[in-house]
PDB file of C-alpha atoms in Angstrom:
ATOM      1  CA  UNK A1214      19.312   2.893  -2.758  1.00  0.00           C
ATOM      2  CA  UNK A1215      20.141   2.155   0.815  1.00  0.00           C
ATOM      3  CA  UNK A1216      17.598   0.963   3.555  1.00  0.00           C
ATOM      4  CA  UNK A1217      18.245   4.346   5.428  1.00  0.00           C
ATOM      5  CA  UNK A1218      18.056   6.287   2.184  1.00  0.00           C
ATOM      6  CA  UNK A1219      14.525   5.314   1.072  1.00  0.00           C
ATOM      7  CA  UNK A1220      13.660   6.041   4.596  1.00  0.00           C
ATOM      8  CA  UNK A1221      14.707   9.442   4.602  1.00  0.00           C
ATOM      9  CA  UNK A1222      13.425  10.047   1.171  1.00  0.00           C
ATOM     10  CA  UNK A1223       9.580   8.539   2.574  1.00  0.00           C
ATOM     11  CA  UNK A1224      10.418  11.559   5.806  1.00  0.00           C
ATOM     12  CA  UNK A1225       9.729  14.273   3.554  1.00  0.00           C
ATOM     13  CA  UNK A1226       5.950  12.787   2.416  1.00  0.00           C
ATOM     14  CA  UNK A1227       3.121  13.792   4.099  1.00  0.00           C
ATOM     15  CA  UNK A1228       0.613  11.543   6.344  1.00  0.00           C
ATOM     16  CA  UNK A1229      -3.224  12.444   6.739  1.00  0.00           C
ATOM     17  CA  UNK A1230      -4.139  16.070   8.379  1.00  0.00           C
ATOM     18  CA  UNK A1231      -7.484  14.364   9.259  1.00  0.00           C
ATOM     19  CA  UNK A1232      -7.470  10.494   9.150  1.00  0.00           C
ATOM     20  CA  UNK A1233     -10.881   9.349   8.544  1.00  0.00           C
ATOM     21  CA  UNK A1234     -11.777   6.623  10.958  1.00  0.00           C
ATOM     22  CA  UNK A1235     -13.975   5.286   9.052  1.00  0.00           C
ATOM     23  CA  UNK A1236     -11.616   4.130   6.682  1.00  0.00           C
ATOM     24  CA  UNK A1237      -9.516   3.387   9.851  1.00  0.00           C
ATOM     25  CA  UNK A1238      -6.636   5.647   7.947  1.00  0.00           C
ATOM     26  CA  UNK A1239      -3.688   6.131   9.868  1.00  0.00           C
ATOM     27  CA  UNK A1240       0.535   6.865   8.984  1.00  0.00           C
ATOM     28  CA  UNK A1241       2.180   4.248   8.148  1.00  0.00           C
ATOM     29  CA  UNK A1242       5.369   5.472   9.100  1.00  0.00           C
ATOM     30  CA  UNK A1243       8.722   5.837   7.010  1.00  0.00           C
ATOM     31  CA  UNK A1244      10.608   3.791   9.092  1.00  0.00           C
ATOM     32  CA  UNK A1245       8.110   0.492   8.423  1.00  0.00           C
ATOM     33  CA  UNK A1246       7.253   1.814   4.860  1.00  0.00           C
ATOM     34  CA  UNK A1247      10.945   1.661   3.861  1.00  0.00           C
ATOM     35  CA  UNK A1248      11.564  -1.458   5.741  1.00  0.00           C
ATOM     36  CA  UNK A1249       8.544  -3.455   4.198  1.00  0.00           C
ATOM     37  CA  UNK A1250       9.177  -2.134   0.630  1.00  0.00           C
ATOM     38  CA  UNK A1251      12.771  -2.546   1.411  1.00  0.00           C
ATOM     39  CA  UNK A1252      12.054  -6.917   2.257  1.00  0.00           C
ATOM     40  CA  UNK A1253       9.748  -6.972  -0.703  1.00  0.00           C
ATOM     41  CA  UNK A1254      12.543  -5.659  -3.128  1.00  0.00           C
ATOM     42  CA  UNK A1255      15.092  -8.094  -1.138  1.00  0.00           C
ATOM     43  CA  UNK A1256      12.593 -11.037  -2.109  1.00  0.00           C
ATOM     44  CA  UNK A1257      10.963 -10.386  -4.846  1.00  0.00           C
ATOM     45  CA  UNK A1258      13.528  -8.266  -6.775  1.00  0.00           C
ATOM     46  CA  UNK A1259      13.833 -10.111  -9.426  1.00  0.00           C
ATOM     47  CA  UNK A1260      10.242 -10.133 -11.053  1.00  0.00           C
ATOM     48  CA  UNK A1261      10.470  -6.802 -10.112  1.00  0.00           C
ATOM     49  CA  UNK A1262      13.792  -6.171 -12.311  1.00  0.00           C
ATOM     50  CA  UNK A1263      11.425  -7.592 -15.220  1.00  0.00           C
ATOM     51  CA  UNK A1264       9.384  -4.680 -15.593  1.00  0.00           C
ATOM     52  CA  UNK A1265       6.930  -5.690 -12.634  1.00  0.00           C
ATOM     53  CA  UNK A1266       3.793  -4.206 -11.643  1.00  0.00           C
ATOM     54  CA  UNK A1267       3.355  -3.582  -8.034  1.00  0.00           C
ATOM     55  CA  UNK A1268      -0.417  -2.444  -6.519  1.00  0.00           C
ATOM     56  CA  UNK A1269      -0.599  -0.549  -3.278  1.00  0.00           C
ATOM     57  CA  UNK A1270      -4.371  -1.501  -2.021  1.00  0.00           C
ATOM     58  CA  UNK A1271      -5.759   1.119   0.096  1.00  0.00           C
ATOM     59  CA  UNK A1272      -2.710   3.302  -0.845  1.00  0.00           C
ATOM     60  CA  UNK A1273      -3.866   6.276   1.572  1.00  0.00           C
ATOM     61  CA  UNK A1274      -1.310   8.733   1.384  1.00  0.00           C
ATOM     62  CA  UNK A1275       1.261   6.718  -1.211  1.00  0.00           C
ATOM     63  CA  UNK A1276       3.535   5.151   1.149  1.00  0.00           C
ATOM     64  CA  UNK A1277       4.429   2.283   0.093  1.00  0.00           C
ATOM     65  CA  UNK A1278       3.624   2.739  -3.500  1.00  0.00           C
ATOM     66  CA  UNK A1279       6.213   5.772  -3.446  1.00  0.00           C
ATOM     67  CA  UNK A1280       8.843   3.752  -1.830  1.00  0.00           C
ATOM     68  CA  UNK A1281       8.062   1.222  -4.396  1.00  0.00           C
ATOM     69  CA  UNK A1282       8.528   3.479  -6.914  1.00  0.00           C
ATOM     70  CA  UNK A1283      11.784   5.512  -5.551  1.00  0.00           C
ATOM     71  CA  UNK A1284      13.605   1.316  -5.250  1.00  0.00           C
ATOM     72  CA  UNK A1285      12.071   1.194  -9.470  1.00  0.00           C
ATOM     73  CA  UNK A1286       9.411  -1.168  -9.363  1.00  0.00           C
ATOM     74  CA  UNK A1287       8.202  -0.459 -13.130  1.00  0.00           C
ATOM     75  CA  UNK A1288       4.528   0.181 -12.716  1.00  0.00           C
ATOM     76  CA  UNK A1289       2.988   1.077  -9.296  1.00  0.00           C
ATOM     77  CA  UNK A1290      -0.697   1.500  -8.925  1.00  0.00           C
ATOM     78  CA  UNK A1291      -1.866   2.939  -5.991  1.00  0.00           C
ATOM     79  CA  UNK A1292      -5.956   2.176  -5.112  1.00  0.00           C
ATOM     80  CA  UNK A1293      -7.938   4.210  -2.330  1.00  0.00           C
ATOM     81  CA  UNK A1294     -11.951   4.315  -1.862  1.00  0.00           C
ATOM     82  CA  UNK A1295     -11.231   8.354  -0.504  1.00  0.00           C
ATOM     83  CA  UNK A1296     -10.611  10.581  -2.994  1.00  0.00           C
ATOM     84  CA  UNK A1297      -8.750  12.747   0.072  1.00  0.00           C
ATOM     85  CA  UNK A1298      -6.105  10.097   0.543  1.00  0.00           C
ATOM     86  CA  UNK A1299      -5.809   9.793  -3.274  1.00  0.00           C
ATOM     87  CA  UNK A1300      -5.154  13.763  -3.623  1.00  0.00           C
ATOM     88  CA  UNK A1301      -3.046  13.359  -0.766  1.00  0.00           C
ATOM     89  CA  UNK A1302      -0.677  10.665  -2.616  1.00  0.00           C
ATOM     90  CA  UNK A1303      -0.440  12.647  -5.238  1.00  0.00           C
ATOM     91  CA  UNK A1304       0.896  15.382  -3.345  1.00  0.00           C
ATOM     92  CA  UNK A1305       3.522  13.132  -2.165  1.00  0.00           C
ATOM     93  CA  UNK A1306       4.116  11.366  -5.159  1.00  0.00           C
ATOM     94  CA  UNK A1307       5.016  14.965  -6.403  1.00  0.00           C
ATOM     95  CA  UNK A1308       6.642  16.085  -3.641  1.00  0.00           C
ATOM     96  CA  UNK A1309       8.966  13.349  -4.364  1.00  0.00           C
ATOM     97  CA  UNK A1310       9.108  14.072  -8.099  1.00  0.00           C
ATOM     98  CA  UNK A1311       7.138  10.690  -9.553  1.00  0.00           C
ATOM     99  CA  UNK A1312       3.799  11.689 -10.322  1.00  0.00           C
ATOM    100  CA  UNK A1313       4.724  10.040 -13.644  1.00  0.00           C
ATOM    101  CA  UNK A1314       5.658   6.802 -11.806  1.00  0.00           C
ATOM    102  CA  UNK A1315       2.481   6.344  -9.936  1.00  0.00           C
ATOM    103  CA  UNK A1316      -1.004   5.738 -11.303  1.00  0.00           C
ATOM    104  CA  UNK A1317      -4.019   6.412  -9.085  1.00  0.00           C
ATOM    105  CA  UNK A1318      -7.374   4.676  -8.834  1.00  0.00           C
ATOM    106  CA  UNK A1319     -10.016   5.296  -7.027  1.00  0.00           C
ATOM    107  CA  UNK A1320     -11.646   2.001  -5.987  1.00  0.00           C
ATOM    108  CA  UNK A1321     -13.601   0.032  -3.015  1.00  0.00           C
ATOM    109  CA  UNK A1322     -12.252  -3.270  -1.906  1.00  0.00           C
ATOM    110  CA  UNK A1323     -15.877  -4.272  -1.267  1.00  0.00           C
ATOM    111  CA  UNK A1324     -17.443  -4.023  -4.635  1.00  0.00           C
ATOM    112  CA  UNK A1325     -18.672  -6.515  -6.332  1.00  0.00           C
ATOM    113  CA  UNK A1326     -15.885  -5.996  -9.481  1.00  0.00           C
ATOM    114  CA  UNK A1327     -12.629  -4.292  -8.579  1.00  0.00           C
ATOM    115  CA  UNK A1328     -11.359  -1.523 -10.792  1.00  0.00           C
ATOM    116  CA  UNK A1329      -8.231  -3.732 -11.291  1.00  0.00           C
ATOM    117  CA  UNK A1330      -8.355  -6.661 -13.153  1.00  0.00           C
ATOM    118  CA  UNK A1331      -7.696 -10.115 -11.599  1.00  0.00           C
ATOM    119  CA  UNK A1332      -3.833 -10.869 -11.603  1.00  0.00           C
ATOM    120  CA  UNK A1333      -3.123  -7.575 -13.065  1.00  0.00           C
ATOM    121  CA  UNK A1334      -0.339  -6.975 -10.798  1.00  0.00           C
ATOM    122  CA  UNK A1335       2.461  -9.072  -9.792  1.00  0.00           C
ATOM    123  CA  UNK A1336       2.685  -7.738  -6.156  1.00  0.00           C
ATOM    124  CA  UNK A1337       0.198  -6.646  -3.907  1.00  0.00           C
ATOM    125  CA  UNK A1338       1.577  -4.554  -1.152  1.00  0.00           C
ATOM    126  CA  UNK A1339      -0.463  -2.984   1.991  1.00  0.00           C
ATOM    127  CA  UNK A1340      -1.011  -1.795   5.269  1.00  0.00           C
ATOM    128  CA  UNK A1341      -4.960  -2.233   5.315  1.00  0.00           C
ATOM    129  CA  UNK A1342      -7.700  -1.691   7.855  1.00  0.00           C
ATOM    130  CA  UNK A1343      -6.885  -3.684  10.997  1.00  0.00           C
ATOM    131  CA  UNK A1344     -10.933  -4.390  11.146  1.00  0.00           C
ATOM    132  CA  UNK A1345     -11.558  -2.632  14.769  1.00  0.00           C
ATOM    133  CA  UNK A1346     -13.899  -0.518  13.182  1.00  0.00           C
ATOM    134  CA  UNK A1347     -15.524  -2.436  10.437  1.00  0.00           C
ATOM    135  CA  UNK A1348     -15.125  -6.247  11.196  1.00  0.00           C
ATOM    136  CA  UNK A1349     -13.395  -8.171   8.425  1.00  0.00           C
ATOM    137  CA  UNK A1350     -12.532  -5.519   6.560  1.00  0.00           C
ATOM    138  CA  UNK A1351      -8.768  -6.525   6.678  1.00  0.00           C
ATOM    139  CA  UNK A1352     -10.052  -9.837   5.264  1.00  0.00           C
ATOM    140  CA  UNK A1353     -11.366  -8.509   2.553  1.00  0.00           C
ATOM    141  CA  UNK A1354      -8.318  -6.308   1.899  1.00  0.00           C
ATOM    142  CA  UNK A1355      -6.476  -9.771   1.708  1.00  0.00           C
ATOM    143  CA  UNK A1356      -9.071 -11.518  -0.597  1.00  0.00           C
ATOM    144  CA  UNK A1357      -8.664  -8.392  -3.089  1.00  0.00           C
ATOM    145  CA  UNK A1358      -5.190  -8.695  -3.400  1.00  0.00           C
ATOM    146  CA  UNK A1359      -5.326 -12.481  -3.534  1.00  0.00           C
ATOM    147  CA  UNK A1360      -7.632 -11.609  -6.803  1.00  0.00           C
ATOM    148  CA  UNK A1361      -5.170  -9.082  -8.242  1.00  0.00           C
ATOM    149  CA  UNK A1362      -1.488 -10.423  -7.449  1.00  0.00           C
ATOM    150  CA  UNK A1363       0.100 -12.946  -9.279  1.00  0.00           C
ATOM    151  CA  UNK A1364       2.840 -13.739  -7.869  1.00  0.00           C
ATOM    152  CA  UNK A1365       3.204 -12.229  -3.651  1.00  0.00           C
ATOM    153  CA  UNK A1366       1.349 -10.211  -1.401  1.00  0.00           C
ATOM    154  CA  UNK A1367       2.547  -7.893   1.449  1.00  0.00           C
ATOM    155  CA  UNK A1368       0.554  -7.255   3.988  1.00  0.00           C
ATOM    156  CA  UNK A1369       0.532  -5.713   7.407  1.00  0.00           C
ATOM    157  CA  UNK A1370      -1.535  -6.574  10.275  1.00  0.00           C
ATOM    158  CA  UNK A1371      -1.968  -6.244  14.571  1.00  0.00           C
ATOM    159  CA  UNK A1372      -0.511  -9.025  16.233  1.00  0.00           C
ATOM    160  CA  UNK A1373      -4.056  -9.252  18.070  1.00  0.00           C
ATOM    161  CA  UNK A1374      -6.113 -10.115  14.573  1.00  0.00           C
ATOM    162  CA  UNK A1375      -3.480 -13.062  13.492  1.00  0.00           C
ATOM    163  CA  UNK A1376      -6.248 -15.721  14.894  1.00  0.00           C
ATOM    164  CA  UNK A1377      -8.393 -14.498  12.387  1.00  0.00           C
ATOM    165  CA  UNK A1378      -6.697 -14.302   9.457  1.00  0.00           C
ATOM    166  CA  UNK A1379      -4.610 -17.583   9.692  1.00  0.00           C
TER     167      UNK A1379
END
């Protein structure tokens, strides 16, 4: 599948009616969902080819763990603390015929023991909390999927919270 393709495919999913700001929830959009998923496939293809398992943390409406799914990636998790978001990806995942190629968890980043197990996944991929509402709470996005990738993690951030994360 094309770059374009996959980002048409991702135009026809839904993003949140009501974002919760607490959970800082927002659309991430098809053009940078197919793009990122799109660069992790160019990358990281090959372990991918292998029957990899990808993990989209803080999947909110399936995003990225759809567009992982629609370029193969053999197993694709996607993990949300709002049961909303996670009814909401499975809309989409349906909408885009692979509810059988998505698995859904619900699950807090913050909890002492995730519902994934450590290095469960090969690739983490994300677009997490930027932490203007809750500070650190992209950090700890990052230090769960350090904990449950083995091999890469994708991650999105603002340009304005690199000084803290690096």
């Amino acid at each position: 599948m094309r770059l374009r393709e996959l980002e048409a495919e991702l135009e026809d999913l839904q993003g949140f009616a009501d974002p919760k700001i607490q959970y800082e929830q927002y659309v991430t959009s098809p053009s940078l969902a197919a793009r990122t998923v799109f660069t992790m496939f160019a990358q990281d293809g090959d372990v991918l080819d292998g029957g990899g398992a990808v993990v989209d943390l803080g999947c909110g409406s399936g995003m990225l763990g759809i567009g992982c799914a629609m370029l193969g990636g053999a197993s694709v998790v996607g993990m949300d603390i709002d049961a909303d978001a996670l009814s909401l990806a499975l809309e989409n995942a349906e909408r885009a015929d692979l509810s059988d190629a998505l698995e859904l968890v619900q699950g807090d980043v913050n909890a002492s023991r995730l519902p994934l197990r450590p290095k469960s996944a090969d690739i983490v991929i994300m677009n997490p909390p930027f932490g203007t509402r809750t500070k650190g709470a992209d950090v700890q996005f990052l230090r769960a999927a350090v904990q449950i990738a083995s091999y890469s993690v994708y991650s999105l951030h603002k340009t304005s919270t690199r000084q803290f994360l690096i």
